[in-house]
Amino acid sequence: MGLAKTIGSNKLEIAFILPLLIFIGFINIYPIFAAIISSFKLPSGYSLLNYQILVRNNNLYGVIGNTVLLTALALTIEFALALATSLLLNRAIRGRSIFRTIVILPYGVSTVVSAIAFTFIFAPTGWYLNEIFNVLGLAHTQINWVRGPLAFLSIAIADSWKTFPIVMLILLAGLQSIPESQYEAAAVDGASSLQQFRHITLPGIYPFIMIALIIRAVQEFNILALPLVLVGYTPAFLGTLSFSIYETFVLGSQNLSSAAATVLLAIVMIFIIVYVTISNRVTGGEE
Amino acid sequence: MWYLALAIISIFILFPIYLLFIVALAPSSEIFRSNPALIPSSVSLSSFIFVLHHYNITSSLFLSLETAFIVMGICLILGVPASYTISRLPHKVAYAIVILLFVTEMVPEIQIAVPIASVMVRLGLDNTAEGIALAQSSIILPMITYVMVGTFRTIPPRLRESARIDGASKLKSFTSIELPLALTGISVAAILAWLFSWDEFILAQVLSPYYKTLPVAIYYYSTRGQGGLAAADAFAIMMIIPVIIIVMVLQKYLRSDVLAGALK
């Protein structure tokens, strides 16, 4: 079929989809390439100098390490919470619908607001977590939860609060896709519930786990709004990639900021390729 | 045993929300002393009254509302026809477009924020609702389109085929058969688009630092505002209550397949 004929018989489809593609090209693809080009730009021409400055002055490798650490921490916490909650919700227990409503609540609390709520818990002087420690007699000094290495833990916990319900819903869909008959057969064969979990449940929800974790990893790599409020934009702030981008941008160095952003994009692209490969394998290329 | 786990997770979720309320409702004398008691002995609306008198609520509220409705409009106008078409394309073509949508949705906001901002400055759209909405659509539109592709896929193709055999044009079968059937899914997607714009912080902050949307204003007041965190908190509560109600009402539609596409 010739191109002209293809276009002729699919006018409606083209009219329906072209505006979206043009819009995405203008508002999404163009800025991506503009940022990449700007990252190589100097007043005198093009070079790798912006990247060299990032490595030398902005501790690029350390920053990437920090980002990986934060991502690993947050994903561990939210995955544990999500798995436990989805297993609970998959049982026919009383109060399940109330519990489901409670679990979905953080989804409605915007990121900036959830960061304020966790400020009340983690703030160094006189707030709840230190108070609880003092009451229990565990610590009498005021621990600063939002500085240094502890900040990673605080951010990971606060972020898990906001995002684990979504991971949970994906895992729950996975659990519900496992046919009940598999468990019945296993029970007849005398498999313990731990064995059932290992040999039926885990393999059954494996693709769902991978999809949820990869998408969340990408978002965790980009995390900015939450630490900006919780840890603050102060000299001792947390060094992650997205923070470096924001910092260099605020300090007025657009090209440097673009270089950091391009590094972030490159890492995110790796995640996306892994995601596409996995979802391809899971669904045989259907979606 | 099960109920203990249930109780612990419920407390973990509810505690921060509870804190938001007791801090906002604490009498101002108590806040400056230290953290308010976990079980408040008295309740005061002084933080809310302070916010109403000293914060510029209406301009932020209107900016956020305007932005969110423009984003919703863009998503409906561009997203509905496109997602319908994608759902009816041959699998290989559809797959390529879905991957494109997914990639654009996953691009870090902060990466495109700066180039978009410079475009908006050139177009004279910086510090306007239109500018913020266009920028936010770069992330939200691919996501919402993806969600709606899922909705249209649930409609059996034979409905359209039989309409075509009866002589209906493609456009006619779309407007009279498939669109009405997809209306629930489209509505959910539209509300999600609205919600994501309402919540979006990074792009709004970079594109419109002076004329602030609600999340940007909350951030500003929480770090630099008079009245401190308690007032920012009262302000935040005014912002989240309607959204929490929306989420609870939408709950049964927030299935995992919707959320997987709309994860961001």
Coordinates of C-alpha atoms in Angstrom, one line a residue:
Chain A
M1 CA 0.0 0.0 0.0
G2 CA 1.4 3.4 -1.0
L3 CA 2.0 6.1 1.5
A4 CA -0.6 8.4 -0.2
K5 CA -3.2 5.7 -0.1
T6 CA -2.4 4.9 3.6
I7 CA -2.9 8.6 4.4
G8 CA -6.0 8.8 2.3
S9 CA -7.8 5.9 4.0
N10 CA -6.8 7.0 7.5
K11 CA -7.5 10.7 7.5
L12 CA -9.5 10.6 10.7
E13 CA -6.9 8.6 12.6
I14 CA -4.2 11.1 11.5
A15 CA -6.3 14.1 12.4
F16 CA -7.0 12.5 15.8
I17 CA -3.4 11.7 16.7
L18 CA -1.3 14.3 15.0
P19 CA -2.1 17.2 17.3
L20 CA -1.0 15.2 20.3
L21 CA 2.3 14.2 18.7
I22 CA 3.0 17.8 17.6
F23 CA 2.2 19.1 21.1
I24 CA 4.5 16.5 22.7
G25 CA 7.2 17.3 20.2
F26 CA 6.9 21.0 21.1
I27 CA 6.5 20.8 24.8
N28 CA 8.5 17.7 25.6
I29 CA 10.9 16.5 23.0
Y30 CA 12.2 19.9 22.1
P31 CA 13.0 20.9 25.7
I32 CA 14.8 17.6 26.2
F33 CA 17.1 18.3 23.3
A34 CA 17.4 22.0 24.1
A35 CA 18.7 21.0 27.6
I36 CA 21.2 18.4 26.1
I37 CA 22.6 21.0 23.7
S38 CA 22.8 23.7 26.4
S39 CA 24.8 21.3 28.6
F40 CA 27.6 21.3 26.0
K41 CA 27.4 25.1 25.4
L42 CA 30.1 27.6 26.4
P43 CA 30.3 31.2 25.4
S44 CA 33.2 30.2 23.1
G45 CA 31.6 27.1 21.5
Y46 CA 30.9 23.6 22.5
S47 CA 32.8 21.4 25.0
L48 CA 32.7 19.0 27.8
L49 CA 33.7 21.7 30.3
N50 CA 30.3 21.8 32.1
Y51 CA 30.6 18.1 32.8
Q52 CA 34.2 18.5 34.0
I53 CA 33.0 21.3 36.4
L54 CA 30.3 19.1 37.7
V55 CA 32.8 16.3 38.5
R56 CA 35.3 18.7 40.0
N57 CA 33.2 21.3 41.9
N58 CA 29.9 19.7 42.4
N59 CA 31.1 16.2 43.4
L60 CA 29.1 14.5 40.6
Y61 CA 30.0 11.0 41.5
G62 CA 29.2 11.5 45.2
V63 CA 25.9 13.0 44.2
I64 CA 25.0 10.0 42.0
G65 CA 26.0 7.7 44.9
N66 CA 23.7 9.7 47.2
T67 CA 20.9 9.4 44.8
V68 CA 21.3 5.7 44.5
L69 CA 21.4 5.3 48.3
L70 CA 18.2 7.3 48.7
T71 CA 16.5 5.4 46.0
A72 CA 17.5 2.0 47.5
L73 CA 16.4 3.1 51.0
A74 CA 13.0 4.4 49.9
L75 CA 12.3 1.5 47.6
T76 CA 13.1 -1.0 50.4
I77 CA 10.8 0.7 52.9
E78 CA 7.9 1.2 50.5
F79 CA 8.2 -2.3 49.1
A80 CA 8.1 -3.9 52.5
L81 CA 5.1 -1.8 53.5
A82 CA 3.3 -2.3 50.2
L83 CA 3.8 -6.1 50.2
A84 CA 2.6 -6.4 53.8
T85 CA -0.4 -4.3 53.1
S86 CA -1.4 -6.0 49.9
L87 CA -1.2 -9.4 51.6
L88 CA -3.5 -8.1 54.3
L89 CA -6.0 -6.6 51.9
N90 CA -6.0 -9.8 49.8
R91 CA -7.5 -11.7 52.7
A92 CA -11.2 -11.7 53.5
I93 CA -10.8 -9.9 56.8
R94 CA -13.4 -7.7 58.5
G95 CA -12.9 -3.9 58.1
R96 CA -11.1 -4.4 54.8
S97 CA -13.0 -1.6 53.0
I98 CA -12.3 0.9 55.8
F99 CA -8.6 -0.1 55.7
R100 CA -8.5 0.3 52.0
T101 CA -9.8 3.8 52.3
I102 CA -7.2 4.7 55.0
V103 CA -4.4 3.3 52.8
I104 CA -5.4 5.4 49.8
L105 CA -5.5 8.7 51.8
P106 CA -1.9 9.7 51.3
Y107 CA -2.6 9.7 47.6
G108 CA -4.8 12.8 48.2
V109 CA -2.3 14.7 50.3
S110 CA 0.0 16.7 48.0
T111 CA 3.7 16.2 48.2
V112 CA 4.4 19.6 49.7
V113 CA 1.8 19.1 52.4
S114 CA 3.1 15.6 53.3
A115 CA 6.5 17.2 53.6
I116 CA 5.1 19.7 56.1
A117 CA 3.5 16.9 58.1
F118 CA 6.8 15.1 58.3
T119 CA 8.6 18.3 59.3
F120 CA 6.5 18.1 62.5
I121 CA 7.8 14.7 63.1
F122 CA 11.4 15.1 62.2
A123 CA 12.2 18.7 62.9
P124 CA 15.2 18.9 65.2
T125 CA 14.0 21.0 68.1
G126 CA 11.0 20.0 70.2
W127 CA 9.0 18.0 67.7
Y128 CA 7.5 14.6 67.9
L129 CA 10.1 12.0 67.1
N130 CA 12.7 13.5 69.5
E131 CA 10.0 13.9 72.1
I132 CA 9.0 10.2 71.8
F133 CA 12.7 9.3 72.2
N134 CA 13.0 11.5 75.2
V135 CA 9.9 10.0 76.9
L136 CA 11.2 6.5 76.3
G137 CA 14.6 7.5 77.7
L138 CA 16.4 6.4 74.6
A139 CA 18.1 9.7 73.8
H140 CA 18.3 13.0 75.7
T141 CA 20.1 14.9 73.1
Q142 CA 18.1 16.5 70.3
I143 CA 18.8 14.4 67.2
N144 CA 18.8 16.3 64.0
W145 CA 16.9 14.0 61.7
V146 CA 17.2 16.1 58.6
R147 CA 20.9 16.7 58.4
G148 CA 23.7 14.3 57.4
P149 CA 23.1 10.6 56.7
L150 CA 19.9 10.6 58.8
A151 CA 18.3 12.9 56.3
F152 CA 18.3 10.0 53.8
L153 CA 16.3 7.9 56.2
S154 CA 13.9 10.7 57.0
I155 CA 13.2 11.4 53.4
A156 CA 12.9 7.7 52.5
I157 CA 10.3 7.3 55.3
A158 CA 8.3 10.4 54.4
D159 CA 8.4 9.5 50.7
S160 CA 7.3 6.0 51.4
W161 CA 4.3 7.3 53.3
K162 CA 3.1 9.1 50.2
T163 CA 4.0 6.5 47.5
F164 CA 3.6 3.0 49.0
P165 CA -0.2 3.0 48.5
I166 CA 0.3 3.0 44.8
V167 CA 2.9 0.2 44.9
M168 CA 0.5 -1.6 47.1
L169 CA -2.4 -1.3 44.6
I170 CA -0.2 -2.7 41.9
L171 CA 0.9 -5.7 44.0
L172 CA -2.7 -6.3 45.0
A173 CA -3.7 -6.5 41.4
G174 CA -0.9 -9.1 41.0
L175 CA -2.1 -11.1 44.0
Q176 CA -5.7 -11.1 42.7
S177 CA -4.5 -12.4 39.3
I178 CA -3.3 -15.6 40.9
P179 CA -6.0 -18.3 40.6
E180 CA -7.3 -19.6 43.9
S181 CA -7.0 -23.2 42.5
Q182 CA -3.2 -23.1 42.7
Y183 CA -3.4 -22.5 46.4
E184 CA -5.9 -25.3 46.9
A185 CA -3.8 -27.7 44.9
A186 CA -0.8 -26.8 47.0
A187 CA -2.7 -27.2 50.2
V188 CA -3.8 -30.7 49.1
D189 CA -0.2 -31.5 48.5
G190 CA 0.6 -30.4 52.1
A191 CA 2.6 -27.3 51.3
S192 CA 3.0 -24.9 54.2
S193 CA 1.9 -21.3 53.9
L194 CA 5.5 -20.2 53.7
Q195 CA 6.1 -22.7 50.9
Q196 CA 2.9 -21.5 49.1
F197 CA 4.2 -17.9 49.4
R198 CA 7.6 -18.8 48.0
H199 CA 6.4 -21.0 45.1
I200 CA 3.1 -19.5 44.2
T201 CA 2.7 -16.0 45.4
L202 CA 6.1 -14.6 44.7
P203 CA 6.4 -16.0 41.1
G204 CA 2.8 -14.8 40.5
I205 CA 3.4 -11.2 41.4
Y206 CA 7.0 -11.0 40.2
P207 CA 6.2 -9.0 37.0
F208 CA 4.0 -6.6 39.1
I209 CA 6.9 -6.2 41.5
M210 CA 9.3 -5.4 38.8
I211 CA 7.0 -2.9 37.1
A212 CA 6.2 -1.1 40.3
L213 CA 9.8 -0.9 41.5
I214 CA 11.2 0.4 38.2
I215 CA 8.7 3.1 37.8
R216 CA 9.2 4.1 41.5
A217 CA 12.9 4.1 41.1
V218 CA 12.7 6.5 38.2
Q219 CA 10.6 8.9 40.3
E220 CA 12.8 8.4 43.3
F221 CA 15.8 9.5 41.2
N222 CA 13.9 12.7 40.3
I223 CA 12.7 13.4 43.8
L224 CA 12.9 17.1 44.6
A225 CA 9.8 18.7 46.1
L226 CA 9.7 16.6 49.2
P227 CA 13.4 17.1 50.3
L228 CA 13.2 20.8 49.4
V229 CA 10.5 21.3 52.0
L230 CA 11.6 18.7 54.5
V231 CA 15.4 19.2 54.5
G232 CA 15.3 22.7 53.1
Y233 CA 17.4 24.6 50.7
T234 CA 20.2 25.5 53.1
P235 CA 24.0 25.2 52.7
A236 CA 24.1 21.8 54.3
F237 CA 21.3 20.4 52.1
L238 CA 21.1 17.0 50.7
G239 CA 23.3 16.3 47.7
T240 CA 21.2 14.3 45.2
L241 CA 21.2 14.7 41.4
S242 CA 17.9 16.6 41.2
F243 CA 19.1 18.9 44.0
S244 CA 22.2 19.6 42.1
I245 CA 20.1 20.6 39.1
Y246 CA 18.0 22.8 41.2
E247 CA 20.9 24.3 43.0
T248 CA 22.9 25.2 39.9
F249 CA 19.8 26.6 38.3
V250 CA 19.0 28.8 41.3
L251 CA 22.6 30.0 41.4
G252 CA 22.1 31.1 37.8
S253 CA 24.2 28.6 35.9
Q254 CA 21.8 27.3 33.3
N255 CA 24.4 25.3 31.3
L256 CA 25.7 23.6 34.4
S257 CA 22.2 22.8 35.4
S258 CA 21.5 21.3 32.0
A259 CA 24.6 19.1 32.3
A260 CA 23.4 17.7 35.6
A261 CA 20.0 17.2 34.1
T262 CA 21.4 15.4 31.1
V263 CA 23.3 13.0 33.5
L264 CA 20.0 12.4 35.3
L265 CA 18.2 11.8 32.0
A266 CA 20.8 9.3 30.9
I267 CA 20.3 7.3 34.1
V268 CA 16.5 7.5 33.8
M269 CA 16.8 6.2 30.2
I270 CA 18.6 3.1 31.4
F271 CA 15.7 2.4 33.8
I272 CA 13.2 3.0 31.0
I273 CA 15.0 0.6 28.7
V274 CA 15.0 -2.1 31.4
Y275 CA 11.3 -1.4 32.0
V276 CA 10.3 -1.7 28.4
T277 CA 12.4 -4.9 28.0
I278 CA 10.7 -6.5 31.1
S279 CA 7.2 -5.4 30.2
N280 CA 7.8 -6.7 26.7
R281 CA 8.8 -10.1 28.0
V282 CA 5.9 -10.2 30.4
T283 CA 3.2 -9.5 27.9
G284 CA 4.8 -10.7 24.7
G285 CA 5.0 -7.3 23.2
E286 CA 1.3 -6.6 23.5
E287 CA 1.9 -3.6 25.8
Chain B
M1 CA -1.9 -10.9 64.5
W2 CA -3.4 -9.7 61.2
Y3 CA -5.2 -7.0 63.0
L4 CA -2.0 -5.9 64.8
A5 CA -0.3 -5.4 61.4
L6 CA -3.4 -3.6 60.2
A7 CA -3.4 -1.3 63.2
I8 CA 0.3 -0.5 62.8
I9 CA 0.0 0.4 59.2
S10 CA -3.1 2.5 59.8
I11 CA -1.4 4.4 62.5
F12 CA 1.6 5.0 60.3
I13 CA -0.7 6.5 57.6
L14 CA -3.0 8.4 59.9
F15 CA -0.5 9.9 62.3
P16 CA 1.0 12.5 59.9
I17 CA -2.5 13.6 58.8
Y18 CA -3.5 13.8 62.4
L19 CA -0.5 16.0 63.2
L20 CA -1.4 18.4 60.4
F21 CA -4.8 18.9 62.1
I22 CA -3.6 19.3 65.7
V23 CA -0.8 21.7 64.8
A24 CA -3.2 23.8 62.7
L25 CA -5.8 23.8 65.5
A26 CA -3.5 24.4 68.4
P27 CA -3.8 27.8 70.2
S28 CA -0.9 30.0 69.0
S29 CA 0.6 30.2 72.5
E30 CA 1.2 26.5 72.5
I31 CA 3.0 26.4 69.2
F32 CA 5.7 28.8 70.1
R33 CA 6.4 26.9 73.3
S34 CA 7.1 23.5 71.7
N35 CA 5.2 20.9 69.8
P36 CA 1.5 20.9 70.6
A37 CA 0.4 18.0 72.9
L38 CA -0.6 14.9 71.0
I39 CA -4.0 15.0 72.6
P40 CA -5.0 18.7 72.4
S41 CA -6.6 20.2 75.5
S42 CA -8.0 23.2 73.7
V43 CA -8.7 23.9 70.1
S44 CA -8.3 27.3 68.4
L45 CA -8.9 28.6 64.9
S46 CA -6.3 31.3 65.3
S47 CA -4.0 29.8 62.7
F48 CA -6.8 29.7 60.2
I49 CA -7.8 33.3 61.0
F50 CA -4.2 34.4 60.7
V51 CA -4.0 32.8 57.2
L52 CA -7.2 34.4 56.1
H53 CA -5.9 37.9 57.2
H54 CA -2.3 37.8 56.2
Y55 CA -1.9 35.3 53.3
N56 CA -2.7 36.1 49.7
I57 CA -5.0 33.1 49.4
T58 CA -7.3 34.1 46.6
S59 CA -4.7 34.8 44.0
S60 CA -3.0 31.5 44.6
L61 CA -6.3 29.7 44.7
F62 CA -7.5 31.2 41.4
L63 CA -4.1 30.6 39.7
S64 CA -4.2 26.9 40.8
L65 CA -7.8 26.5 39.8
E66 CA -7.2 28.1 36.4
T67 CA -4.1 26.1 35.7
A68 CA -5.7 22.8 36.7
F69 CA -8.7 23.4 34.5
I70 CA -6.5 24.4 31.5
V71 CA -4.5 21.2 32.0
M72 CA -7.7 19.2 32.1
G73 CA -8.9 20.9 29.0
I74 CA -5.7 20.2 27.1
C75 CA -5.7 16.6 28.2
L76 CA -9.3 16.2 27.0
I77 CA -9.0 18.0 23.7
L78 CA -5.7 16.4 22.6
G79 CA -5.9 13.2 24.7
V80 CA -9.4 11.8 24.0
P81 CA -9.1 11.6 20.2
A82 CA -5.5 10.4 20.3
S83 CA -6.1 7.7 22.9
Y84 CA -9.1 6.5 20.9
T85 CA -7.0 6.2 17.8
I86 CA -4.1 4.5 19.6
S87 CA -6.5 1.9 21.0
R88 CA -7.6 1.0 17.5
L89 CA -4.2 1.1 15.7
P90 CA -2.3 -2.1 14.8
H91 CA -0.4 -3.4 17.8
K92 CA 3.1 -2.6 16.5
V93 CA 2.3 1.1 15.7
A94 CA 0.3 1.5 19.0
Y95 CA 3.2 0.0 20.9
A96 CA 5.7 2.5 19.5
I97 CA 3.4 5.4 20.4
V98 CA 2.7 4.1 23.9
I99 CA 6.5 3.8 24.5
L100 CA 6.9 7.4 23.3
L101 CA 4.2 8.4 25.8
F102 CA 5.8 6.5 28.6
V103 CA 9.3 8.0 27.9
T104 CA 7.9 11.5 27.9
E105 CA 6.0 10.9 31.0
M106 CA 9.1 9.6 32.8
V107 CA 11.4 12.5 31.8
P108 CA 12.4 14.4 35.0
E109 CA 10.4 17.6 35.3
I110 CA 13.4 19.5 36.4
Q111 CA 15.2 18.5 33.2
I112 CA 12.7 20.1 30.9
A113 CA 11.7 22.9 33.3
V114 CA 14.5 25.3 32.4
P115 CA 14.1 25.0 28.5
I116 CA 10.3 25.2 28.8
A117 CA 10.6 28.3 31.0
S118 CA 12.8 30.1 28.5
V119 CA 10.3 29.3 25.7
M120 CA 7.5 30.6 27.9
V121 CA 9.4 33.8 28.6
R122 CA 9.8 34.3 24.8
L123 CA 6.1 33.7 24.3
G124 CA 5.3 36.1 27.2
L125 CA 3.6 33.2 29.1
D126 CA 5.9 33.1 32.1
N127 CA 4.0 33.8 35.4
T128 CA 0.7 33.0 33.8
A129 CA -1.7 30.1 34.3
E130 CA -1.5 29.3 30.6
G131 CA 2.3 29.0 30.8
I132 CA 2.3 26.7 33.8
A133 CA -0.5 24.6 32.3
L134 CA 1.3 24.1 29.1
A135 CA 4.5 23.1 31.0
Q136 CA 2.6 20.7 33.3
S137 CA 0.8 19.2 30.3
S138 CA 4.2 17.9 29.1
I139 CA 4.1 15.4 31.9
I140 CA 0.4 15.0 32.6
L141 CA -0.9 14.7 29.0
P142 CA 1.2 11.6 28.1
M143 CA 0.1 10.0 31.3
I144 CA -3.6 10.8 30.9
T145 CA -3.5 9.7 27.3
Y146 CA -2.1 6.4 28.4
V147 CA -4.8 5.9 31.0
M148 CA -7.5 6.6 28.4
V149 CA -6.0 4.2 25.9
G150 CA -6.7 1.6 28.6
T151 CA -10.3 2.8 28.8
F152 CA -10.9 2.6 25.0
R153 CA -9.3 -0.8 24.8
T154 CA -12.0 -2.2 27.1
I155 CA -14.6 -1.4 24.4
P156 CA -15.1 -4.4 22.1
P157 CA -14.1 -3.5 18.5
R158 CA -17.1 -5.4 17.1
L159 CA -19.4 -2.6 18.3
R160 CA -17.6 -0.3 15.9
E161 CA -17.4 -2.9 13.2
S162 CA -21.1 -3.5 13.2
A163 CA -21.8 0.3 13.2
R164 CA -19.6 0.6 10.2
I165 CA -21.4 -2.2 8.4
D166 CA -24.6 -0.3 9.1
G167 CA -23.1 2.6 7.2
A168 CA -21.9 4.8 10.0
S169 CA -18.8 6.9 9.2
K170 CA -15.7 6.4 11.4
L171 CA -16.4 9.8 13.1
K172 CA -20.0 8.9 13.6
S173 CA -19.2 5.6 15.3
F174 CA -16.7 7.3 17.5
T175 CA -19.1 10.0 18.7
S176 CA -22.2 7.9 19.0
I177 CA -20.9 4.6 20.2
E178 CA -17.4 4.6 21.7
L179 CA -17.3 8.0 23.3
P180 CA -20.5 7.5 25.4
L181 CA -19.2 4.1 26.5
A182 CA -15.8 5.5 27.5
L183 CA -17.3 8.5 29.4
T184 CA -16.7 7.1 32.9
G185 CA -13.1 6.3 32.2
I186 CA -12.6 9.7 30.5
S187 CA -14.1 11.5 33.5
V188 CA -11.8 9.7 35.9
A189 CA -8.8 10.5 33.7
A190 CA -9.9 14.2 33.5
I191 CA -10.2 14.4 37.3
L192 CA -6.7 12.7 37.6
A193 CA -5.3 15.4 35.2
W194 CA -6.9 18.1 37.4
L195 CA -5.5 16.5 40.5
F196 CA -1.9 16.1 39.2
S197 CA -1.9 19.8 38.1
W198 CA -3.3 20.9 41.5
D199 CA -0.4 18.9 43.2
E200 CA 2.4 19.8 40.8
F201 CA 5.2 21.8 42.4
I202 CA 8.5 21.8 40.4
L203 CA 7.3 23.2 37.1
A204 CA 5.0 25.7 38.8
Q205 CA 7.8 26.9 40.9
V206 CA 10.3 27.3 38.0
L207 CA 7.8 28.8 35.6
S208 CA 5.9 31.1 37.9
P209 CA 8.0 32.1 40.9
Y210 CA 6.2 35.4 41.5
Y211 CA 2.6 34.5 40.8
K212 CA 2.4 31.3 43.0
T213 CA 0.2 28.3 42.7
L214 CA -1.0 26.8 46.0
P215 CA 1.8 24.2 46.4
V216 CA 4.4 26.9 45.7
A217 CA 2.7 29.3 48.1
I218 CA 2.6 26.7 50.8
Y219 CA 6.3 26.0 50.3
Y220 CA 7.0 29.7 50.4
Y221 CA 5.0 30.4 53.5
S222 CA 6.3 27.3 55.3
T223 CA 9.9 28.5 54.9
R224 CA 9.6 32.3 54.8
G225 CA 6.1 33.3 55.8
Q226 CA 4.9 35.1 58.8
G227 CA 3.1 32.9 61.2
G228 CA 5.6 30.1 60.6
L229 CA 4.8 26.5 60.1
A230 CA 1.5 26.5 61.9
A231 CA 0.0 29.0 59.6
A232 CA 1.4 27.3 56.5
D233 CA -0.1 24.1 57.9
A234 CA -3.5 25.7 58.3
F235 CA -3.2 26.9 54.7
A236 CA -2.2 23.4 53.6
I237 CA -5.2 21.9 55.2
M238 CA -7.5 24.2 53.3
M239 CA -5.9 22.9 50.2
I240 CA -5.9 19.1 50.9
I241 CA -9.4 18.7 52.3
P242 CA -11.2 19.0 48.9
V243 CA -8.6 16.7 47.3
I244 CA -8.9 14.0 50.0
I245 CA -12.7 14.1 49.5
I246 CA -12.2 13.7 45.7
V247 CA -9.8 10.7 46.2
M248 CA -12.2 9.0 48.6
V249 CA -15.1 9.4 46.2
L250 CA -13.0 8.2 43.3
Q251 CA -11.6 5.3 45.3
K252 CA -13.3 2.5 43.5
Y253 CA -12.1 3.9 40.2
L254 CA -8.5 4.1 41.3
R255 CA -7.7 0.7 40.2
S256 CA -4.1 -0.5 39.7
D257 CA -4.3 -0.4 35.9
V258 CA -5.3 3.3 36.1
L259 CA -2.6 4.0 38.6
A260 CA 0.1 2.1 36.8
G261 CA -0.3 4.5 34.0
A262 CA -0.8 7.4 36.2
L263 CA 1.9 6.6 38.7
K264 CA 3.6 9.8 38.5

